Amino acid sequence: MEKLLEVKHLKQYFKAGSGKRKLFVKAVDDISFDIYKGEVFGMVGESGCGKTTTGRSIIKLYDATDGEVYFGGKRIGGGIASMIETIKAAKVKAAKEIVGYQPAKLAKAQIIQEAEAQLAQIDPKDIEHVQIVKREKAQKMADLKAKIQADPTKFADNQAEIDKIKAELRTLINVERNKITALKKDNAFRGETLETMKKIQMIFQDPISSLNPRMTVREIIAEGLVVSGVKDRKYIDERVSHFLRVVGLLPEHAFRYPHEFSGGQRQRIGIARALIVEPELLIADEPISALDVSIRAQVINLLKNLQKEYNLTIMFIAHDLSVVKYFSDRIAVMYYGHMVELASSELLFRHPLHQYTKSLLSAIPLPDPHYEKTRKRFTYNPACHNYSATNKPSFVEIEPGHWIMASPSEIEQFKVEMAQSDKDFFEKLTEK
Amino acid sequence: MEKERILEVKDLRISFRTQQGILKAVRGINFELFKGETLAIVGESGSGKSVTSRAIMGISAGNSIHEGGSIYYYNSGIKSFHQVEDSEHAEEEDIIDLMKIDEEHFHKLRGTKISMIFQDPMSSLNPIMKIGKQVSEALYLKLGLSKSEAKVRAIELMNDVGISEPEKRFYQYPFQFSGGMIQRMVIAIALANNAEILICDEPTTALDVTIQAQILELINKKKTERNLSIIFITHDLGVVANMADRVAVMYAGKIVEVGTVDEIFYNPKHPYTWALLSAIPDLDSKETLFAIPGTPPDLHFPPAGDAFAPRNKYAMQIDFEEEPPMFKISETHYAATWLLHPDAPKVEMPSNLKNRIERNLKKARKGA
């Protein structure tokens, strides 16, 4: 299958606080996945787990901290944090190496270090002691100076080696800087990136606040075309009424304002606005959460029909698992900024492996009283993994198309589990 | 054993004065609540579920008009001057009409006998008051405990609803709690004074699935511990299946179907219930979902006849002309649709829904 969107090691951190209390909220922390052409990619997780942030980073409503996003093979966004880190680390390493080739500087640094170690042990209020240490330090320095003056060749810097290290550092920094410039160029809303970005559109959760109350429906829907430079009024009108009809509204509605519509109709306007620039990828961020039960089915059916009709690829973000299961081909489960499991919806429901996925699946409310009243719920405890330095989790493909965040020891355990549940499943099938 | 009746709503009609005119929010509803049972009221927003529950709590909005009907509260144990006049033995039977008693008497009921949990946990606590104070406030104002006694009791209550380190949490503010924990606190406050009736107005809509399951388990545990009667308002049918003993389906200010949870989910009769059940996918659904066309009616101008008729593909001529009465299906199961009239044509529920119910029943039989 053709990859449409590729996300590689995407990180999105937010700064919180300032000064000493400054900290980074790791909303999305190193996730990688692909979305194939024509599929519906579901994303679930509890609120605050970073699923919406992922969607918004892809469409570049946020500037990604690190990682890369490719659309149709072309890089459209990314972050520069890792390159800056590399440069910093290289500079520190080079500085350390250079000191090794400067005997005079090294000797001085040693004396200062020794004195500081001594001072650290002494109570700073004990002035007499401090004075003694300082005097000793000054004496040693004077001795060293005398030595250097006596034999300058022995203490001369090894300039050739130093230049070599500096040159190496310079080339490395240049390589990284070039990477940064290339990324910044790709990141900017200009040229090719701008053209590519038009192929990604988004539908938002709240149909009330995502439409400007002072614009008519025609203005809202046409804005995408106007911004991309279409000036032909007749053409715009034609497109607007076409897409109004596509989403199940009437062309007459174009001259009304958003407040004149019900929630479901407003969500349709949002969908029409996204469709008018003919996107290939639609990011639907909880499009039905704010809608009433009887209206939800209308919007789900509409999205499903549109997906078939326009061969759209949809990234469907939601927390309602039964809807995600109904709608998606593949499902990714997120937990605290990490992707913990990614599988086709059939596989995920047949044998969920990660503890968190299991707890999530066991909590879905279903309209079946018998099931509900006998349900056993499974609680997730993040401490159950026993992760350690040698038993670190990584995101691995445990069977074709089934990715999971697990440590090596867990993978062994999961494989046994998987074989067992598959056996049960096929036994049930043959029984029928 | 005859179940003990605790609350009875009789032909309740409530309207609101608005700029567009009189909005008829509740248009004559009847139901009963028995001791120790959970009655779920289901319906979409604007169907009048919250208005009903607020009337029971006596906290209707200022622009509401009580057009008629009563809410009888049996065996309250509180002597009142405003007992039911038309009942001969009102004095002995101890019946209060909640629509007639004044605020002063309602004060004795609210919180001590009838409590309520609201939808948004974040906005139902005072953000600038310590959690502990908000719990113990209910205790010393209503039960007359001293402050130190109230604190001990409050910590017990917090422990009871599963808050860890209650002594430390006692001195914290609501913003230091997560949504699920705040909802636990709200439940603790609602149950602080041993209320008999608990009204839950969409208590889990703002919460995540896993947290939602925890809160529902907590409510169920409290219900069996204290023999609570619960009115559970929601639009999530999955939650209803979990919580309810009986279900009332509301549409446009009327109850269209009422029955036990098994009757509603396995043998629904009203087209609106069919539509609601087939509009949500379950884990096995693959076919196209049934979408209810159109939108709910504007209750400023309530339609003649069945309010659901314009959105109902099974509607007959009579549905647009005359309101259907409640037809009896079994002792506990009633539905207001002309389809149940002996002269009506036989109409089966949609095949998708039928298949699903059969699937679920098969599973249930297997499990049992």
Short mmCIF file of N, CA, C and O in Angstrom, two decimals, chain A residues 203-311:
data_model
loop_
_atom_site.label_atom_id
_atom_site.label_comp_id
_atom_site.label_asym_id
_atom_site.label_seq_id
_atom_site.Cartn_x
_atom_site.Cartn_y
_atom_site.Cartn_z
N ILE A 203 -11.11 18.90 10.61
CA ILE A 203 -12.45 19.19 11.15
C ILE A 203 -12.30 19.25 12.66
O ILE A 203 -11.66 18.39 13.25
N PHE A 204 -12.91 20.24 13.27
CA PHE A 204 -12.68 20.43 14.70
C PHE A 204 -13.81 19.85 15.53
O PHE A 204 -14.91 19.59 15.06
N GLN A 205 -13.50 19.74 16.83
CA GLN A 205 -14.43 19.10 17.75
C GLN A 205 -15.70 19.91 17.95
O GLN A 205 -16.79 19.40 17.85
N ASP A 206 -15.51 21.20 18.26
CA ASP A 206 -16.66 22.00 18.67
C ASP A 206 -17.21 22.77 17.48
O ASP A 206 -16.60 23.70 17.00
N PRO A 207 -18.38 22.37 16.98
CA PRO A 207 -18.90 23.02 15.78
C PRO A 207 -19.36 24.45 16.05
O PRO A 207 -19.60 25.21 15.12
N ILE A 208 -19.46 24.83 17.32
CA ILE A 208 -19.91 26.19 17.62
C ILE A 208 -18.75 27.16 17.57
O ILE A 208 -18.78 28.18 16.91
N SER A 209 -17.65 26.82 18.26
CA SER A 209 -16.55 27.78 18.33
C SER A 209 -15.61 27.69 17.14
O SER A 209 -14.75 28.54 16.98
N SER A 210 -15.78 26.68 16.28
CA SER A 210 -14.85 26.61 15.16
C SER A 210 -15.36 27.36 13.93
O SER A 210 -14.69 27.42 12.92
N LEU A 211 -16.55 27.94 14.02
CA LEU A 211 -17.06 28.75 12.90
C LEU A 211 -17.14 30.21 13.36
O LEU A 211 -17.66 30.50 14.43
N ASN A 212 -16.66 31.11 12.53
CA ASN A 212 -16.70 32.53 12.87
C ASN A 212 -18.14 33.05 12.80
O ASN A 212 -18.77 32.99 11.76
N PRO A 213 -18.66 33.54 13.93
CA PRO A 213 -20.07 33.94 13.96
C PRO A 213 -20.38 35.15 13.08
O PRO A 213 -21.55 35.41 12.80
N ARG A 214 -19.35 35.89 12.67
CA ARG A 214 -19.63 37.09 11.88
C ARG A 214 -19.48 36.86 10.38
O ARG A 214 -19.57 37.79 9.61
N MET A 215 -19.23 35.61 10.00
CA MET A 215 -19.12 35.32 8.57
C MET A 215 -20.33 34.49 8.14
O MET A 215 -20.81 33.66 8.91
N THR A 216 -20.79 34.72 6.92
CA THR A 216 -21.87 33.88 6.43
C THR A 216 -21.28 32.52 6.06
O THR A 216 -20.07 32.38 5.91
N VAL A 217 -22.17 31.55 5.89
CA VAL A 217 -21.72 30.21 5.55
C VAL A 217 -20.92 30.22 4.25
O VAL A 217 -19.89 29.56 4.12
N ARG A 218 -21.36 31.06 3.29
CA ARG A 218 -20.64 31.14 2.03
C ARG A 218 -19.21 31.61 2.26
O ARG A 218 -18.26 31.03 1.73
N GLU A 219 -19.06 32.65 3.08
CA GLU A 219 -17.71 33.17 3.34
C GLU A 219 -16.85 32.13 4.04
O GLU A 219 -15.67 31.98 3.73
N ILE A 220 -17.47 31.43 5.01
CA ILE A 220 -16.71 30.41 5.76
C ILE A 220 -16.21 29.33 4.82
O ILE A 220 -15.03 28.98 4.83
N ILE A 221 -17.11 28.82 4.00
CA ILE A 221 -16.73 27.69 3.14
C ILE A 221 -15.77 28.14 2.05
O ILE A 221 -14.81 27.44 1.72
N ALA A 222 -16.00 29.35 1.53
CA ALA A 222 -15.18 29.80 0.40
C ALA A 222 -13.80 30.28 0.84
O ALA A 222 -12.91 30.45 0.01
N GLU A 223 -13.60 30.47 2.14
CA GLU A 223 -12.36 31.09 2.59
C GLU A 223 -11.12 30.33 2.09
O GLU A 223 -10.13 30.94 1.69
N GLY A 224 -11.22 28.99 2.11
CA GLY A 224 -10.08 28.20 1.66
C GLY A 224 -9.71 28.53 0.22
O GLY A 224 -8.52 28.65 -0.10
N LEU A 225 -10.71 28.69 -0.63
CA LEU A 225 -10.45 29.03 -2.04
C LEU A 225 -9.90 30.45 -2.15
O LEU A 225 -8.94 30.70 -2.87
N VAL A 226 -10.52 31.37 -1.41
CA VAL A 226 -10.12 32.78 -1.51
C VAL A 226 -8.67 32.93 -1.08
O VAL A 226 -7.88 33.61 -1.74
N VAL A 227 -8.33 32.27 0.01
CA VAL A 227 -6.96 32.38 0.52
C VAL A 227 -5.96 31.83 -0.50
O VAL A 227 -4.88 32.37 -0.68
N SER A 228 -6.35 30.77 -1.22
CA SER A 228 -5.40 30.22 -2.18
C SER A 228 -5.48 30.96 -3.52
O SER A 228 -4.95 30.48 -4.52
N GLY A 229 -6.13 32.10 -3.56
CA GLY A 229 -5.99 32.99 -4.70
C GLY A 229 -7.05 32.88 -5.78
O GLY A 229 -6.89 33.44 -6.85
N VAL A 230 -8.15 32.17 -5.50
CA VAL A 230 -9.21 32.11 -6.50
C VAL A 230 -10.02 33.41 -6.42
O VAL A 230 -10.43 33.82 -5.34
N LYS A 231 -10.26 34.05 -7.57
CA LYS A 231 -10.96 35.33 -7.54
C LYS A 231 -12.30 35.28 -8.27
O LYS A 231 -13.13 36.16 -8.12
N ASP A 232 -12.48 34.23 -9.07
CA ASP A 232 -13.68 34.13 -9.90
C ASP A 232 -14.91 33.87 -9.03
O ASP A 232 -15.12 32.77 -8.52
N ARG A 233 -15.75 34.88 -8.85
CA ARG A 233 -16.91 34.78 -7.96
C ARG A 233 -17.86 33.67 -8.38
O ARG A 233 -18.39 32.93 -7.55
N LYS A 234 -18.04 33.59 -9.69
CA LYS A 234 -19.00 32.61 -10.20
C LYS A 234 -18.54 31.19 -9.85
O LYS A 234 -19.33 30.35 -9.41
N TYR A 235 -17.23 30.96 -10.03
CA TYR A 235 -16.65 29.65 -9.74
C TYR A 235 -16.80 29.34 -8.26
O TYR A 235 -17.20 28.23 -7.87
N ILE A 236 -16.50 30.35 -7.42
CA ILE A 236 -16.60 30.14 -5.97
C ILE A 236 -18.02 29.77 -5.59
O ILE A 236 -18.27 28.79 -4.88
N ASP A 237 -18.99 30.54 -6.09
CA ASP A 237 -20.40 30.26 -5.77
C ASP A 237 -20.77 28.83 -6.16
O ASP A 237 -21.45 28.12 -5.43
N GLU A 238 -20.29 28.46 -7.33
CA GLU A 238 -20.62 27.12 -7.84
C GLU A 238 -20.06 26.05 -6.91
O GLU A 238 -20.76 25.10 -6.54
N ARG A 239 -18.78 26.23 -6.52
CA ARG A 239 -18.15 25.25 -5.64
C ARG A 239 -18.86 25.20 -4.28
O ARG A 239 -19.12 24.12 -3.75
N VAL A 240 -19.18 26.37 -3.72
CA VAL A 240 -19.82 26.41 -2.40
C VAL A 240 -21.15 25.68 -2.45
O VAL A 240 -21.42 24.81 -1.60
N SER A 241 -21.95 25.96 -3.48
CA SER A 241 -23.26 25.28 -3.47
C SER A 241 -23.09 23.79 -3.75
O SER A 241 -23.83 22.98 -3.21
N HIS A 242 -22.07 23.44 -4.54
CA HIS A 242 -21.82 22.02 -4.78
C HIS A 242 -21.51 21.30 -3.47
O HIS A 242 -22.10 20.27 -3.15
N PHE A 243 -20.58 21.89 -2.69
CA PHE A 243 -20.18 21.18 -1.47
C PHE A 243 -21.24 21.26 -0.38
O PHE A 243 -21.32 20.37 0.46
N LEU A 244 -22.06 22.31 -0.39
CA LEU A 244 -23.19 22.34 0.54
C LEU A 244 -24.10 21.15 0.26
O LEU A 244 -24.58 20.49 1.17
N ARG A 245 -24.33 20.88 -1.05
CA ARG A 245 -25.18 19.75 -1.39
C ARG A 245 -24.51 18.43 -1.01
O ARG A 245 -25.16 17.52 -0.53
N VAL A 246 -23.19 18.38 -1.19
CA VAL A 246 -22.46 17.14 -0.87
C VAL A 246 -22.63 16.78 0.61
O VAL A 246 -22.82 15.61 0.95
N VAL A 247 -22.59 17.78 1.49
CA VAL A 247 -22.69 17.46 2.91
C VAL A 247 -24.14 17.44 3.40
O VAL A 247 -24.39 17.34 4.59
N GLY A 248 -25.09 17.54 2.47
CA GLY A 248 -26.48 17.38 2.86
C GLY A 248 -27.16 18.65 3.30
O GLY A 248 -28.16 18.61 4.00
N LEU A 249 -26.62 19.81 2.89
CA LEU A 249 -27.32 21.07 3.15
C LEU A 249 -27.82 21.61 1.81
O LEU A 249 -27.58 21.02 0.76
N LEU A 250 -28.53 22.75 1.86
CA LEU A 250 -29.07 23.31 0.62
C LEU A 250 -28.28 24.54 0.21
O LEU A 250 -27.77 25.26 1.07
N PRO A 251 -28.18 24.81 -1.09
CA PRO A 251 -27.46 26.00 -1.55
C PRO A 251 -28.01 27.29 -0.95
O PRO A 251 -27.25 28.24 -0.74
N GLU A 252 -29.30 27.31 -0.60
CA GLU A 252 -29.87 28.52 0.00
C GLU A 252 -29.20 28.84 1.34
O GLU A 252 -29.19 29.98 1.78
N HIS A 253 -28.68 27.82 2.00
CA HIS A 253 -28.09 28.02 3.32
C HIS A 253 -26.85 28.90 3.28
O HIS A 253 -26.38 29.37 4.30
N ALA A 254 -26.31 29.14 2.08
CA ALA A 254 -25.04 29.85 1.96
C ALA A 254 -25.09 31.25 2.53
O ALA A 254 -24.08 31.79 2.96
N PHE A 255 -26.25 31.85 2.54
CA PHE A 255 -26.29 33.25 2.98
C PHE A 255 -26.76 33.41 4.41
O PHE A 255 -27.05 34.50 4.86
N ARG A 256 -26.83 32.31 5.14
CA ARG A 256 -27.18 32.40 6.55
C ARG A 256 -25.90 32.47 7.40
O ARG A 256 -24.81 32.25 6.91
N TYR A 257 -26.11 32.71 8.68
CA TYR A 257 -24.98 32.75 9.62
C TYR A 257 -24.97 31.46 10.45
O TYR A 257 -26.00 30.83 10.63
N PRO A 258 -23.80 31.11 11.02
CA PRO A 258 -23.70 29.83 11.74
C PRO A 258 -24.74 29.65 12.85
O PRO A 258 -25.19 28.54 13.09
N HIS A 259 -25.10 30.74 13.55
CA HIS A 259 -26.00 30.56 14.69
C HIS A 259 -27.39 30.08 14.27
O HIS A 259 -28.18 29.67 15.10
N GLU A 260 -27.69 30.16 12.98
CA GLU A 260 -29.02 29.75 12.53
C GLU A 260 -29.11 28.24 12.32
O GLU A 260 -30.13 27.73 11.90
N PHE A 261 -28.00 27.54 12.59
CA PHE A 261 -28.00 26.10 12.33
C PHE A 261 -27.91 25.30 13.62
O PHE A 261 -27.45 25.80 14.64
N SER A 262 -28.35 24.06 13.53
CA SER A 262 -28.21 23.16 14.69
C SER A 262 -26.80 22.58 14.71
O SER A 262 -26.04 22.72 13.75
N GLY A 263 -26.46 21.91 15.81
CA GLY A 263 -25.11 21.37 15.97
C GLY A 263 -24.67 20.48 14.82
O GLY A 263 -23.57 20.61 14.30
N GLY A 264 -25.54 19.57 14.41
CA GLY A 264 -25.18 18.64 13.34
C GLY A 264 -24.97 19.37 12.03
O GLY A 264 -24.02 19.08 11.29
N GLN A 265 -25.83 20.36 11.76
CA GLN A 265 -25.68 21.13 10.52
C GLN A 265 -24.39 21.94 10.52
O GLN A 265 -23.71 22.07 9.52
N ARG A 266 -24.04 22.49 11.71
CA ARG A 266 -22.80 23.26 11.81
C ARG A 266 -21.60 22.38 11.54
O ARG A 266 -20.64 22.80 10.90
N GLN A 267 -21.66 21.13 12.07
CA GLN A 267 -20.54 20.23 11.82
C GLN A 267 -20.45 19.94 10.32
O GLN A 267 -19.36 19.83 9.77
N ARG A 268 -21.60 19.89 9.63
CA ARG A 268 -21.59 19.69 8.18
C ARG A 268 -20.92 20.87 7.48
O ARG A 268 -20.19 20.69 6.51
N ILE A 269 -21.18 22.09 7.98
CA ILE A 269 -20.52 23.26 7.40
C ILE A 269 -19.01 23.13 7.55
O ILE A 269 -18.25 23.38 6.62
N GLY A 270 -18.59 22.69 8.75
CA GLY A 270 -17.16 22.49 8.98
C GLY A 270 -16.57 21.48 8.01
O GLY A 270 -15.46 21.65 7.52
N ILE A 271 -17.34 20.44 7.71
CA ILE A 271 -16.86 19.41 6.78
C ILE A 271 -16.77 19.98 5.36
O ILE A 271 -15.80 19.77 4.65
N ALA A 272 -17.80 20.77 4.98
CA ALA A 272 -17.79 21.38 3.64
C ALA A 272 -16.59 22.31 3.49
O ALA A 272 -15.93 22.33 2.45
N ARG A 273 -16.29 23.06 4.54
CA ARG A 273 -15.15 23.98 4.50
C ARG A 273 -13.84 23.22 4.27
O ARG A 273 -12.96 23.68 3.55
N ALA A 274 -13.75 22.03 4.92
CA ALA A 274 -12.53 21.25 4.76
C ALA A 274 -12.45 20.65 3.35
O ALA A 274 -11.38 20.54 2.78
N LEU A 275 -13.62 20.30 2.78
CA LEU A 275 -13.62 19.57 1.50
C LEU A 275 -13.37 20.47 0.30
O LEU A 275 -12.93 20.00 -0.74
N ILE A 276 -13.64 21.78 0.43
CA ILE A 276 -13.67 22.61 -0.78
C ILE A 276 -12.32 22.72 -1.46
O ILE A 276 -12.24 22.91 -2.67
N VAL A 277 -11.23 22.56 -0.70
CA VAL A 277 -9.92 22.61 -1.37
C VAL A 277 -9.47 21.23 -1.84
O VAL A 277 -8.33 21.05 -2.25
N GLU A 278 -10.40 20.28 -1.82
CA GLU A 278 -10.15 18.93 -2.31
C GLU A 278 -8.93 18.29 -1.66
O GLU A 278 -7.93 18.02 -2.30
N PRO A 279 -9.01 18.05 -0.35
CA PRO A 279 -7.87 17.48 0.36
C PRO A 279 -7.75 15.98 0.11
O PRO A 279 -8.70 15.35 -0.37
N GLU A 280 -6.57 15.45 0.41
CA GLU A 280 -6.39 14.00 0.34
C GLU A 280 -6.48 13.40 1.73
O GLU A 280 -6.87 12.27 1.91
N LEU A 281 -6.04 14.19 2.72
CA LEU A 281 -6.07 13.71 4.10
C LEU A 281 -6.95 14.63 4.94
O LEU A 281 -6.80 15.85 4.89
N LEU A 282 -7.87 14.02 5.66
CA LEU A 282 -8.76 14.79 6.51
C LEU A 282 -8.46 14.40 7.95
O LEU A 282 -8.52 13.23 8.30
N ILE A 283 -8.11 15.38 8.77
CA ILE A 283 -7.89 15.08 10.18
C ILE A 283 -9.16 15.46 10.93
O ILE A 283 -9.51 16.64 10.99
N ALA A 284 -9.87 14.47 11.44
CA ALA A 284 -11.13 14.72 12.12
C ALA A 284 -10.89 14.61 13.62
O ALA A 284 -10.68 13.53 14.14
N ASP A 285 -10.89 15.75 14.29
CA ASP A 285 -10.56 15.78 15.71
C ASP A 285 -11.85 15.72 16.53
O ASP A 285 -12.51 16.74 16.71
N GLU A 286 -12.22 14.55 16.98
CA GLU A 286 -13.44 14.32 17.74
C GLU A 286 -14.65 15.01 17.11
O GLU A 286 -15.30 15.83 17.75
N PRO A 287 -14.96 14.72 15.84
CA PRO A 287 -16.01 15.48 15.17
C PRO A 287 -17.40 15.21 15.71
O PRO A 287 -18.32 15.95 15.41
N ILE A 288 -17.58 14.15 16.51
CA ILE A 288 -18.93 13.83 16.95
C ILE A 288 -19.12 13.96 18.46
O ILE A 288 -20.22 13.80 18.96
N SER A 289 -18.03 14.28 19.18
CA SER A 289 -18.16 14.30 20.65
C SER A 289 -19.17 15.33 21.13
O SER A 289 -19.85 15.12 22.13
N ALA A 290 -19.25 16.47 20.43
CA ALA A 290 -20.11 17.54 20.92
C ALA A 290 -21.54 17.42 20.38
O ALA A 290 -22.35 18.30 20.60
N LEU A 291 -21.82 16.33 19.66
CA LEU A 291 -23.14 16.22 19.03
C LEU A 291 -24.07 15.31 19.82
O LEU A 291 -23.63 14.45 20.57
N ASP A 292 -25.35 15.48 19.57
CA ASP A 292 -26.35 14.67 20.22
C ASP A 292 -26.39 13.26 19.63
O ASP A 292 -26.04 13.07 18.48
N VAL A 293 -26.84 12.29 20.43
CA VAL A 293 -26.85 10.90 19.94
C VAL A 293 -27.52 10.75 18.61
O VAL A 293 -27.01 10.06 17.72
N SER A 294 -28.69 11.36 18.44
CA SER A 294 -29.45 11.12 17.21
C SER A 294 -28.78 11.78 16.01
O SER A 294 -29.03 11.40 14.88
N ILE A 295 -27.91 12.77 16.26
CA ILE A 295 -27.25 13.47 15.16
C ILE A 295 -25.93 12.80 14.80
O ILE A 295 -25.47 12.86 13.67
N ARG A 296 -25.33 12.11 15.80
CA ARG A 296 -24.01 11.50 15.59
C ARG A 296 -24.00 10.59 14.37
O ARG A 296 -23.09 10.67 13.55
N ALA A 297 -25.03 9.73 14.30
CA ALA A 297 -25.06 8.76 13.21
C ALA A 297 -25.07 9.47 11.86
O ALA A 297 -24.42 9.01 10.91
N GLN A 298 -25.76 10.61 11.78
CA GLN A 298 -25.79 11.37 10.52
C GLN A 298 -24.38 11.75 10.09
O GLN A 298 -23.98 11.58 8.94
N VAL A 299 -23.60 12.29 11.05
CA VAL A 299 -22.26 12.77 10.71
C VAL A 299 -21.32 11.59 10.40
O VAL A 299 -20.53 11.65 9.46
N ILE A 300 -21.44 10.50 11.18
CA ILE A 300 -20.59 9.33 10.90
C ILE A 300 -20.87 8.80 9.50
O ILE A 300 -19.95 8.55 8.72
N ASN A 301 -22.17 8.66 9.18
CA ASN A 301 -22.52 8.15 7.86
C ASN A 301 -22.01 9.07 6.76
O ASN A 301 -21.51 8.61 5.73
N LEU A 302 -22.13 10.39 6.99
CA LEU A 302 -21.68 11.35 5.99
C LEU A 302 -20.18 11.20 5.76
O LEU A 302 -19.73 11.10 4.61
N LEU A 303 -19.41 11.12 6.85
CA LEU A 303 -17.96 10.98 6.71
C LEU A 303 -17.62 9.69 5.98
O LEU A 303 -16.74 9.64 5.12
N LYS A 304 -18.36 8.64 6.30
CA LYS A 304 -18.08 7.35 5.68
C LYS A 304 -18.36 7.39 4.18
O LYS A 304 -17.57 6.89 3.38
N ASN A 305 -19.47 8.03 3.80
CA ASN A 305 -19.79 8.14 2.37
C ASN A 305 -18.76 8.99 1.64
O ASN A 305 -18.33 8.65 0.54
N LEU A 306 -18.38 10.12 2.28
CA LEU A 306 -17.42 11.00 1.64
C LEU A 306 -16.09 10.29 1.43
O LEU A 306 -15.43 10.47 0.41
N GLN A 307 -15.73 9.47 2.41
CA GLN A 307 -14.46 8.77 2.32
C GLN A 307 -14.44 7.87 1.09
O GLN A 307 -13.46 7.83 0.35
N LYS A 308 -15.57 7.19 0.85
CA LYS A 308 -15.65 6.30 -0.31
C LYS A 308 -15.67 7.11 -1.60
O LYS A 308 -14.95 6.83 -2.54
N GLU A 309 -16.51 8.16 -1.60
CA GLU A 309 -16.76 8.91 -2.81
C GLU A 309 -15.51 9.64 -3.29
O GLU A 309 -15.18 9.64 -4.48
N TYR A 310 -14.80 10.28 -2.37
CA TYR A 310 -13.65 11.09 -2.76
C TYR A 310 -12.33 10.39 -2.51
O TYR A 310 -11.27 10.99 -2.61
N ASN A 311 -12.38 9.11 -2.14
CA ASN A 311 -11.19 8.35 -1.81
C ASN A 311 -10.31 9.10 -0.81
O ASN A 311 -9.11 9.26 -0.98
#
